[in-house]
PDB file of C-alpha atoms in Angstrom:
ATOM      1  CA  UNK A  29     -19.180   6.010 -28.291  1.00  0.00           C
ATOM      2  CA  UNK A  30     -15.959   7.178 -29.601  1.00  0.00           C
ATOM      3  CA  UNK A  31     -12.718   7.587 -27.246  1.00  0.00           C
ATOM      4  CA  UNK A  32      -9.871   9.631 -28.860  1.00  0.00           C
ATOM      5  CA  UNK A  33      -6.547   9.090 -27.628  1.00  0.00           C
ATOM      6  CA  UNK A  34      -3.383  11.924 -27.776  1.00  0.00           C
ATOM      7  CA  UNK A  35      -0.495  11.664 -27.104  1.00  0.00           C
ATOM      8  CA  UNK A  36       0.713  14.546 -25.379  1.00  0.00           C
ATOM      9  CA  UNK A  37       4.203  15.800 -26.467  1.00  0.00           C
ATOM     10  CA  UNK A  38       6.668  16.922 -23.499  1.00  0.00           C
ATOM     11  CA  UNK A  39       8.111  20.512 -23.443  1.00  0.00           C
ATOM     12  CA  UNK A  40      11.383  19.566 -22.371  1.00  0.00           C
ATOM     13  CA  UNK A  41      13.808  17.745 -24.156  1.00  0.00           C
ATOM     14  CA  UNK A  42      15.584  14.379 -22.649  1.00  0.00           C
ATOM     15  CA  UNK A  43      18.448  16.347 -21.822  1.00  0.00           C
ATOM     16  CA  UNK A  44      16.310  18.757 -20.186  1.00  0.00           C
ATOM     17  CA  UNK A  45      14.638  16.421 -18.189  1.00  0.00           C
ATOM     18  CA  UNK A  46      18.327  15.005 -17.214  1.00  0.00           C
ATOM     19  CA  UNK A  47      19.780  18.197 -16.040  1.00  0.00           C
ATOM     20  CA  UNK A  48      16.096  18.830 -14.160  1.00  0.00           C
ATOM     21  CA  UNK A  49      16.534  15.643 -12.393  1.00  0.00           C
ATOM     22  CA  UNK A  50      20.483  16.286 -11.105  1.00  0.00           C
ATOM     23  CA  UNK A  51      19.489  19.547 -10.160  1.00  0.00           C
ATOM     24  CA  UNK A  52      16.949  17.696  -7.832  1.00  0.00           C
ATOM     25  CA  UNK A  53      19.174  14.916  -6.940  1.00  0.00           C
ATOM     26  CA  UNK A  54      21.871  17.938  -6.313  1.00  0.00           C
ATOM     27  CA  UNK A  55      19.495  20.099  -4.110  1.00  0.00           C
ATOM     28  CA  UNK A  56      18.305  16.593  -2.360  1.00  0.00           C
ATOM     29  CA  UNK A  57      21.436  15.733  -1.098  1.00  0.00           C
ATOM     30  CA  UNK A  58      22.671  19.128   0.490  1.00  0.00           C
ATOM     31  CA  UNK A  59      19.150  19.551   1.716  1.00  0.00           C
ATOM     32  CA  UNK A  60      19.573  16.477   3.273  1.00  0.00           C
ATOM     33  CA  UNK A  61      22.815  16.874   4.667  1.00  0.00           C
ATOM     34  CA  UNK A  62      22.302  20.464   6.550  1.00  0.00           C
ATOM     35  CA  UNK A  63      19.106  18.910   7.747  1.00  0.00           C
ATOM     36  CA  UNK A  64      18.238  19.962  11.412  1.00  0.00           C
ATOM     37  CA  UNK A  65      17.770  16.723  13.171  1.00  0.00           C
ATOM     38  CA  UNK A  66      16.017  18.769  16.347  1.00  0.00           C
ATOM     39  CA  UNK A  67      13.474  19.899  14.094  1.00  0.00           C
ATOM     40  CA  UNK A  68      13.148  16.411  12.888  1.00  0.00           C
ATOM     41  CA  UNK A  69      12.782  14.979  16.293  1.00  0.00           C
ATOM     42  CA  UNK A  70      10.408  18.456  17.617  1.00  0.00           C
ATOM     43  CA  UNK A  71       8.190  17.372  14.391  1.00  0.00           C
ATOM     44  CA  UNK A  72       8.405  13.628  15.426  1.00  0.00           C
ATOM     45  CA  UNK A  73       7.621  14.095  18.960  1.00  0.00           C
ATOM     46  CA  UNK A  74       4.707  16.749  18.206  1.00  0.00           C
ATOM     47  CA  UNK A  75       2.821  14.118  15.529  1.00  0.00           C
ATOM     48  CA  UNK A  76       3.297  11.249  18.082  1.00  0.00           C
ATOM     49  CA  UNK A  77       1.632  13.143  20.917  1.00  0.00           C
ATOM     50  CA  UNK A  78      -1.567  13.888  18.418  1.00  0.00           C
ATOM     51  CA  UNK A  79      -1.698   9.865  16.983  1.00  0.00           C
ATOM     52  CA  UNK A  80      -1.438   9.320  21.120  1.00  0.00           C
ATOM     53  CA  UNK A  81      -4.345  11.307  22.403  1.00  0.00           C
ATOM     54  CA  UNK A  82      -7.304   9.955  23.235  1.00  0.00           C
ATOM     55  CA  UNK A  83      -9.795  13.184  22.628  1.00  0.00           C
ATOM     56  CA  UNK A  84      -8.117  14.133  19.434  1.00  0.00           C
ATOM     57  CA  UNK A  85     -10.452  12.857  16.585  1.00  0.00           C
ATOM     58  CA  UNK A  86      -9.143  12.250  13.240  1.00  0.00           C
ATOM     59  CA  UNK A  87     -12.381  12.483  11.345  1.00  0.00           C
ATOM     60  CA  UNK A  88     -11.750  11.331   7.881  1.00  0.00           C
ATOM     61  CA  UNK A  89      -9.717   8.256   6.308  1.00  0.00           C
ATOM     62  CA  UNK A  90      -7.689  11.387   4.154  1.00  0.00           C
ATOM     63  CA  UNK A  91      -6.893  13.005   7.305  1.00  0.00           C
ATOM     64  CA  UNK A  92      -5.669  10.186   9.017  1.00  0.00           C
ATOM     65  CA  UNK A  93      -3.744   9.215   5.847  1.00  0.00           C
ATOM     66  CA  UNK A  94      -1.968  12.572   5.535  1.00  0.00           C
ATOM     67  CA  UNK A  95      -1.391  12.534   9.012  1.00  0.00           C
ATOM     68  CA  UNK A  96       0.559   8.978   8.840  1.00  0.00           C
ATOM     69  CA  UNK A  97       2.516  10.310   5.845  1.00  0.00           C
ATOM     70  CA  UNK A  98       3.363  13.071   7.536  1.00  0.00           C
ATOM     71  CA  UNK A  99       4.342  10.817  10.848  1.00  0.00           C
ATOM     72  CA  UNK A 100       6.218   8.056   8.123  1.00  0.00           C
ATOM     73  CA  UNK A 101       8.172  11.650   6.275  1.00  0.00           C
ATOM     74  CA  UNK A 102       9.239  13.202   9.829  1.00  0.00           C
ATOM     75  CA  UNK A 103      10.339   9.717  10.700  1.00  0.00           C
ATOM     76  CA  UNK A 104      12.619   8.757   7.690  1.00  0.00           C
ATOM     77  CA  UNK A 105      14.133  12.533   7.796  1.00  0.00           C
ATOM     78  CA  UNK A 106      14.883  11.973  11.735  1.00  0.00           C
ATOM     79  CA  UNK A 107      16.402   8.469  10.732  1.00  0.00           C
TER      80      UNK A 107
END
């Protein structure tokens, strides 16, 4: 039994990957700051009301996972 190993090289360049990631930091923050908070709360309110029903059935650990993340996301954007 033989395992080979590669090492994969990257396509960008470090200074690629730099300007890449201030571009995201960049688009992060004015995304963030002309955020619509009434979405945020509609959104919160909305995933709240599903996790509080009693005959809504989340029927698999994945969608009950993706469903908290989603809750956790909504929340820390409404924060």
């Amino acid at each position: 039994m033989s395992l080979s190993l590669t090492v994969g090289r990257s396509e960008l360049s470090t200074r690629r990957r730099l300007l890449l990631f201030g571009v995201a930091i960049t688009l992060g923050f004015f995304v963030g700051v002309t955020w619509s908070l009434e979405i945020s709360n509609w959104a919160y309110e909305g995933f709240l009301r599903i996790f509080a029903r009693t005959d809504v059935q989340i029927t698999s650990l994945a969608m009950g996972v993706g469903l908290a993340y989603l809750l956790g996301l909504v929340h820390v954007t409404t924060v």
